[in-house]
PDB file of C-alpha atoms and ligand atoms in Angstrom:
ATOM      1  CA  MET A1292      86.585  78.489 109.247  1.00  0.00           C
ATOM      2  CA  SER A1293      90.080  79.934 109.627  1.00  0.00           C
ATOM      3  CA  ALA A1294      93.270  78.276 108.388  1.00  0.00           C
ATOM      4  CA  THR A1295      94.305  77.530 111.968  1.00  0.00           C
ATOM      5  CA  ASP A1296      90.935  75.843 112.612  1.00  0.00           C
ATOM      6  CA  ARG A1297      91.434  73.715 109.502  1.00  0.00           C
ATOM      7  CA  ILE A1298      94.955  72.779 110.619  1.00  0.00           C
ATOM      8  CA  ARG A1299      93.763  71.980 114.143  1.00  0.00           C
ATOM      9  CA  GLY A1300      90.950  69.857 112.729  1.00  0.00           C
ATOM     10  CA  ALA A1301      93.364  67.864 110.585  1.00  0.00           C
ATOM     11  CA  ILE A1302      95.841  66.945 113.335  1.00  0.00           C
ATOM     12  CA  ARG A1303      95.167  63.360 114.373  1.00  0.00           C
ATOM     13  CA  ASP A1304      95.241  62.240 118.011  1.00  0.00           C
ATOM     14  CA  VAL A1305      96.754  58.785 118.401  1.00  0.00           C
ATOM     15  CA  PRO A1306      96.238  57.545 121.974  1.00  0.00           C
ATOM     16  CA  ASP A1307      98.882  55.430 123.720  1.00  0.00           C
ATOM     17  CA  PHE A1308     101.661  56.123 121.204  1.00  0.00           C
ATOM     18  CA  PRO A1309     104.595  55.659 121.560  1.00  0.00           C
ATOM     19  CA  LYS A1310     103.662  54.384 125.022  1.00  0.00           C
ATOM     20  CA  PRO A1311     100.583  54.084 127.250  1.00  0.00           C
ATOM     21  CA  GLY A1312      99.183  57.404 128.474  1.00  0.00           C
ATOM     22  CA  ILE A1313     100.702  59.592 125.711  1.00  0.00           C
ATOM     23  CA  VAL A1314      98.343  61.165 123.169  1.00  0.00           C
ATOM     24  CA  PHE A1315     100.479  61.571 120.075  1.00  0.00           C
ATOM     25  CA  LYS A1316      99.677  64.590 117.864  1.00  0.00           C
ATOM     26  CA  ASP A1317     100.114  63.176 114.360  1.00  0.00           C
ATOM     27  CA  ILE A1318     100.935  65.835 111.756  1.00  0.00           C
ATOM     28  CA  THR A1319     101.163  63.398 108.807  1.00  0.00           C
ATOM     29  CA  THR A1320      97.464  64.201 108.312  1.00  0.00           C
ATOM     30  CA  ILE A1321      98.511  67.773 107.446  1.00  0.00           C
ATOM     31  CA  LEU A1322     101.319  66.633 105.144  1.00  0.00           C
ATOM     32  CA  ASN A1323      99.077  64.351 103.102  1.00  0.00           C
ATOM     33  CA  ARG A1324      96.732  67.211 102.231  1.00  0.00           C
ATOM     34  CA  PRO A1325      98.549  69.575  99.880  1.00  0.00           C
ATOM     35  CA  ASP A1326      96.051  72.406 100.518  1.00  0.00           C
ATOM     36  CA  LEU A1327      96.587  72.223 104.279  1.00  0.00           C
ATOM     37  CA  PHE A1328     100.349  71.814 104.131  1.00  0.00           C
ATOM     38  CA  ARG A1329     100.425  74.913 101.928  1.00  0.00           C
ATOM     39  CA  GLU A1330      98.240  76.855 104.391  1.00  0.00           C
ATOM     40  CA  THR A1331     100.501  75.766 107.240  1.00  0.00           C
ATOM     41  CA  MET A1332     103.554  76.994 105.378  1.00  0.00           C
ATOM     42  CA  ASP A1333     101.723  80.225 104.410  1.00  0.00           C
ATOM     43  CA  LEU A1334     101.162  81.017 108.111  1.00  0.00           C
ATOM     44  CA  LEU A1335     104.771  80.246 109.057  1.00  0.00           C
ATOM     45  CA  GLU A1336     106.083  82.273 106.126  1.00  0.00           C
ATOM     46  CA  ALA A1337     103.837  85.262 106.898  1.00  0.00           C
ATOM     47  CA  ARG A1338     105.029  85.379 110.519  1.00  0.00           C
ATOM     48  CA  TRP A1339     108.779  85.143 109.795  1.00  0.00           C
ATOM     49  CA  LYS A1340     109.225  86.833 106.407  1.00  0.00           C
ATOM     50  CA  GLY A1341     111.151  90.069 106.786  1.00  0.00           C
ATOM     51  CA  SER A1342     111.840  89.395 110.479  1.00  0.00           C
ATOM     52  CA  GLY A1343     115.610  89.663 110.068  1.00  0.00           C
ATOM     53  CA  ILE A1344     116.492  86.001 110.534  1.00  0.00           C
ATOM     54  CA  ASP A1345     119.483  84.547 108.679  1.00  0.00           C
ATOM     55  CA  VAL A1346     119.128  80.803 109.197  1.00  0.00           C
ATOM     56  CA  VAL A1347     116.430  78.191 109.852  1.00  0.00           C
ATOM     57  CA  ALA A1348     117.519  75.407 112.228  1.00  0.00           C
ATOM     58  CA  ALA A1349     115.217  72.389 112.013  1.00  0.00           C
ATOM     59  CA  ILE A1350     115.011  69.718 114.717  1.00  0.00           C
ATOM     60  CA  GLU A1351     115.100  66.015 113.776  1.00  0.00           C
ATOM     61  CA  SER A1352     112.951  64.625 112.505  1.00  0.00           C
ATOM     62  CA  ARG A1353     109.483  66.158 112.070  1.00  0.00           C
ATOM     63  CA  GLY A1354     111.011  69.615 112.382  1.00  0.00           C
ATOM     64  CA  PHE A1355     112.851  68.903 109.123  1.00  0.00           C
ATOM     65  CA  LEU A1356     109.552  68.722 107.228  1.00  0.00           C
ATOM     66  CA  PHE A1357     108.395  72.226 108.179  1.00  0.00           C
ATOM     67  CA  GLY A1358     111.848  73.764 108.616  1.00  0.00           C
ATOM     68  CA  ALA A1359     113.059  72.760 105.165  1.00  0.00           C
ATOM     69  CA  ALA A1360     109.947  74.083 103.469  1.00  0.00           C
ATOM     70  CA  LEU A1361     110.168  77.342 105.442  1.00  0.00           C
ATOM     71  CA  ALA A1362     113.868  77.888 104.666  1.00  0.00           C
ATOM     72  CA  ASP A1363     113.073  77.416 100.986  1.00  0.00           C
ATOM     73  CA  ARG A1364     110.184  79.900 101.100  1.00  0.00           C
ATOM     74  CA  LEU A1365     112.272  82.486 102.944  1.00  0.00           C
ATOM     75  CA  GLY A1366     115.340  81.925 100.774  1.00  0.00           C
ATOM     76  CA  LEU A1367     117.462  81.164 103.860  1.00  0.00           C
ATOM     77  CA  ALA A1368     120.079  78.621 104.858  1.00  0.00           C
ATOM     78  CA  LEU A1369     118.777  75.408 106.448  1.00  0.00           C
ATOM     79  CA  VAL A1370     120.666  73.778 109.335  1.00  0.00           C
ATOM     80  CA  PRO A1371     119.698  70.348 110.671  1.00  0.00           C
ATOM     81  CA  VAL A1372     119.839  69.685 114.418  1.00  0.00           C
ATOM     82  CA  ARG A1373     120.186  65.917 114.726  1.00  0.00           C
ATOM     83  CA  LYS A1374     120.246  63.075 117.204  1.00  0.00           C
ATOM     84  CA  SER A1375     123.805  62.208 118.241  1.00  0.00           C
ATOM     85  CA  GLY A1376     125.951  60.278 115.800  1.00  0.00           C
ATOM     86  CA  LYS A1377     124.166  61.354 112.615  1.00  0.00           C
ATOM     87  CA  LEU A1378     126.031  64.490 111.556  1.00  0.00           C
ATOM     88  CA  PRO A1379     129.265  63.643 109.741  1.00  0.00           C
ATOM     89  CA  ALA A1380     131.547  66.644 110.397  1.00  0.00           C
ATOM     90  CA  ASP A1381     132.691  68.266 113.698  1.00  0.00           C
ATOM     91  CA  THR A1382     129.767  68.952 116.018  1.00  0.00           C
ATOM     92  CA  HIS A1383     128.692  70.562 119.263  1.00  0.00           C
ATOM     93  CA  ARG A1384     126.660  68.205 121.423  1.00  0.00           C
ATOM     94  CA  VAL A1385     124.154  68.919 124.219  1.00  0.00           C
ATOM     95  CA  GLU A1386     122.605  66.362 126.562  1.00  0.00           C
ATOM     96  CA  TYR A1387     119.173  66.953 128.005  1.00  0.00           C
ATOM     97  CA  GLU A1388     116.873  65.217 130.474  1.00  0.00           C
ATOM     98  CA  LEU A1389     113.978  63.028 129.406  1.00  0.00           C
ATOM     99  CA  GLU A1390     111.304  61.626 131.698  1.00  0.00           C
ATOM    100  CA  TYR A1391     113.529  58.554 132.053  1.00  0.00           C
ATOM    101  CA  GLY A1392     117.219  59.087 131.294  1.00  0.00           C
ATOM    102  CA  THR A1393     118.851  61.515 128.887  1.00  0.00           C
ATOM    103  CA  ASP A1394     119.055  62.190 125.164  1.00  0.00           C
ATOM    104  CA  SER A1395     121.406  64.321 123.117  1.00  0.00           C
ATOM    105  CA  LEU A1396     121.391  66.507 120.030  1.00  0.00           C
ATOM    106  CA  GLU A1397     124.150  67.825 117.792  1.00  0.00           C
ATOM    107  CA  ILE A1398     124.802  70.672 115.366  1.00  0.00           C
ATOM    108  CA  HIS A1399     127.705  71.151 112.980  1.00  0.00           C
ATOM    109  CA  ARG A1400     130.289  73.540 114.429  1.00  0.00           C
ATOM    110  CA  ASP A1401     130.477  75.422 111.123  1.00  0.00           C
ATOM    111  CA  ALA A1402     126.688  75.429 110.548  1.00  0.00           C
ATOM    112  CA  PHE A1403     126.461  79.229 110.263  1.00  0.00           C
ATOM    113  CA  PRO A1404     128.655  82.325 110.634  1.00  0.00           C
ATOM    114  CA  SER A1405     129.159  83.708 114.131  1.00  0.00           C
ATOM    115  CA  GLY A1406     126.370  86.116 115.113  1.00  0.00           C
ATOM    116  CA  ALA A1407     123.806  84.564 112.730  1.00  0.00           C
ATOM    117  CA  ARG A1408     120.161  85.098 113.787  1.00  0.00           C
ATOM    118  CA  VAL A1409     118.601  81.664 113.911  1.00  0.00           C
ATOM    119  CA  LEU A1410     114.942  80.613 113.842  1.00  0.00           C
ATOM    120  CA  VAL A1411     114.429  77.164 115.400  1.00  0.00           C
ATOM    121  CA  VAL A1412     111.605  75.061 113.898  1.00  0.00           C
ATOM    122  CA  ASP A1413     109.975  71.897 115.213  1.00  0.00           C
ATOM    123  CA  ASP A1414     106.561  70.296 114.774  1.00  0.00           C
ATOM    124  CA  LEU A1415     105.554  70.429 118.434  1.00  0.00           C
ATOM    125  CA  LEU A1416     106.510  71.966 121.789  1.00  0.00           C
ATOM    126  CA  ALA A1417     105.827  69.671 124.756  1.00  0.00           C
ATOM    127  CA  THR A1418     108.032  69.935 127.882  1.00  0.00           C
ATOM    128  CA  GLY A1419     110.528  72.177 126.092  1.00  0.00           C
ATOM    129  CA  GLY A1420     113.577  69.992 126.762  1.00  0.00           C
ATOM    130  CA  THR A1421     114.322  69.530 123.064  1.00  0.00           C
ATOM    131  CA  ALA A1422     113.857  73.219 122.284  1.00  0.00           C
ATOM    132  CA  GLU A1423     115.981  74.338 125.226  1.00  0.00           C
ATOM    133  CA  ALA A1424     118.809  71.981 124.199  1.00  0.00           C
ATOM    134  CA  THR A1425     118.589  73.319 120.647  1.00  0.00           C
ATOM    135  CA  ALA A1426     118.881  76.914 121.880  1.00  0.00           C
ATOM    136  CA  ARG A1427     122.055  75.915 123.749  1.00  0.00           C
ATOM    137  CA  LEU A1428     123.444  74.280 120.586  1.00  0.00           C
ATOM    138  CA  VAL A1429     122.710  77.362 118.467  1.00  0.00           C
ATOM    139  CA  GLU A1430     124.488  79.524 121.033  1.00  0.00           C
ATOM    140  CA  LEU A1431     127.458  77.093 121.310  1.00  0.00           C
ATOM    141  CA  ALA A1432     127.821  77.335 117.524  1.00  0.00           C
ATOM    142  CA  GLY A1433     127.998  81.137 117.815  1.00  0.00           C
ATOM    143  CA  GLY A1434     124.465  81.945 116.710  1.00  0.00           C
ATOM    144  CA  ARG A1435     121.697  83.976 118.328  1.00  0.00           C
ATOM    145  CA  VAL A1436     118.229  82.464 118.696  1.00  0.00           C
ATOM    146  CA  ALA A1437     115.856  84.900 116.986  1.00  0.00           C
ATOM    147  CA  GLY A1438     112.801  82.790 117.806  1.00  0.00           C
ATOM    148  CA  PHE A1439     111.051  79.437 117.780  1.00  0.00           C
ATOM    149  CA  ALA A1440     108.260  78.286 115.476  1.00  0.00           C
ATOM    150  CA  PHE A1441     106.082  75.237 116.195  1.00  0.00           C
ATOM    151  CA  VAL A1442     102.983  73.942 114.462  1.00  0.00           C
ATOM    152  CA  VAL A1443     101.592  72.559 117.734  1.00  0.00           C
ATOM    153  CA  HIS A1444     101.907  73.717 121.352  1.00  0.00           C
ATOM    154  CA  LEU A1445     100.888  71.398 124.200  1.00  0.00           C
ATOM    155  CA  ALA A1446     100.530  74.339 126.575  1.00  0.00           C
ATOM    156  CA  PHE A1447      99.686  72.222 129.649  1.00  0.00           C
ATOM    157  CA  LEU A1448     103.227  70.759 129.673  1.00  0.00           C
ATOM    158  CA  GLY A1449     104.924  74.069 130.453  1.00  0.00           C
ATOM    159  CA  GLY A1450     107.480  74.090 127.636  1.00  0.00           C
ATOM    160  CA  ALA A1451     106.904  77.772 126.856  1.00  0.00           C
ATOM    161  CA  LYS A1452     108.215  78.683 130.306  1.00  0.00           C
ATOM    162  CA  ARG A1453     111.494  76.859 129.683  1.00  0.00           C
ATOM    163  CA  ILE A1454     112.162  78.897 126.544  1.00  0.00           C
ATOM    164  CA  GLY A1455     110.244  81.926 127.790  1.00  0.00           C
ATOM    165  CA  GLY A1456     113.009  84.405 127.042  1.00  0.00           C
ATOM    166  CA  TYR A1457     112.637  83.897 123.298  1.00  0.00           C
ATOM    167  CA  ASP A1458     110.130  84.965 120.646  1.00  0.00           C
ATOM    168  CA  LEU A1459     107.703  82.007 120.357  1.00  0.00           C
ATOM    169  CA  HIS A1460     105.273  81.268 117.516  1.00  0.00           C
ATOM    170  CA  PHE A1461     102.644  78.503 117.546  1.00  0.00           C
ATOM    171  CA  LEU A1462      99.944  77.785 114.980  1.00  0.00           C
ATOM    172  CA  VAL A1463      97.724  75.529 117.126  1.00  0.00           C
ATOM    173  CA  GLU A1464      97.560  75.287 120.940  1.00  0.00           C
ATOM    174  CA  TYR A1465      96.060  72.657 123.213  1.00  0.00           C
TER     175      TYR A1465
HETATM  176  P1  AMP B 456     109.709  68.136 124.411  1.00  0.00           P
HETATM  177  O1  AMP B 456     111.206  68.076 124.419  1.00  0.00           O
HETATM  178  O2  AMP B 456     109.094  67.472 125.591  1.00  0.00           O
HETATM  179  O3  AMP B 456     109.198  69.550 124.202  1.00  0.00           O
HETATM  180  O4  AMP B 456     109.222  67.248 123.197  1.00  0.00           O
HETATM  181  C1  AMP B 456     109.249  67.774 121.926  1.00  0.00           C
HETATM  182  C2  AMP B 456     109.613  66.747 120.895  1.00  0.00           C
HETATM  183  O5  AMP B 456     108.985  65.499 121.108  1.00  0.00           O
HETATM  184  C3  AMP B 456     109.183  67.237 119.533  1.00  0.00           C
HETATM  185  O6  AMP B 456     110.233  66.981 118.607  1.00  0.00           O
HETATM  186  C4  AMP B 456     107.929  66.444 119.228  1.00  0.00           C
HETATM  187  O7  AMP B 456     107.937  66.013 117.890  1.00  0.00           O
HETATM  188  C5  AMP B 456     107.956  65.254 120.171  1.00  0.00           C
HETATM  189  N1  AMP B 456     106.700  65.098 120.942  1.00  0.00           N
HETATM  190  C6  AMP B 456     106.572  65.216 122.287  1.00  0.00           C
HETATM  191  N2  AMP B 456     105.331  64.981 122.687  1.00  0.00           N
HETATM  192  C7  AMP B 456     104.615  64.716 121.569  1.00  0.00           C
HETATM  193  C8  AMP B 456     103.219  64.404 121.316  1.00  0.00           C
HETATM  194  N3  AMP B 456     102.314  64.302 122.298  1.00  0.00           N
HETATM  195  N4  AMP B 456     102.848  64.223 120.030  1.00  0.00           N
HETATM  196  C9  AMP B 456     103.749  64.311 119.033  1.00  0.00           C
HETATM  197  N5  AMP B 456     105.049  64.586 119.208  1.00  0.00           N
HETATM  198  C10 AMP B 456     105.484  64.785 120.466  1.00  0.00           C
END
């Protein structure tokens, strides 16, 4: 069995969370197995080591778990992308559409030097709204998106099309 098969096998489906009809892909069942979390990080590290990125931007909140570990392994700066109202210093803010209503994300204006090559990390790509908003934030802050890394890709939701111009990396696809 390959590492990706082991990771896929460990991800827990939780039906009807956070609301009816959604099948939530729970990655806490990777985190609570040190061997699997290490294998997950090994795959992310192998893909992005030596790829010329300068900064890892991690999306709140499950993106922090993988993004922080990856930044540490690569010896790179870590930048949190957070829900509005959480970051204390001056920010850029981007609103994006949800199924019902809108949400917004922020990044510190001085998060990285202008021209920095930024890898965006999150646990899962669904419709791509969150990832697309994060790409806009990185660019507003003067960075260049070097790629996206996700543990899980829900391919049937079309998110990869929305961020299709970028280098995309997934460990497990559904
Ligand atoms: P989206 O903006 O639609 O691509 O949604 C991506 C964000 O929502 C990520 O930060 C995910 O953690 C979360 N998310 C969306 N759908 C799911 C799902 N089925 N299971 C777990 N997390 C999800």
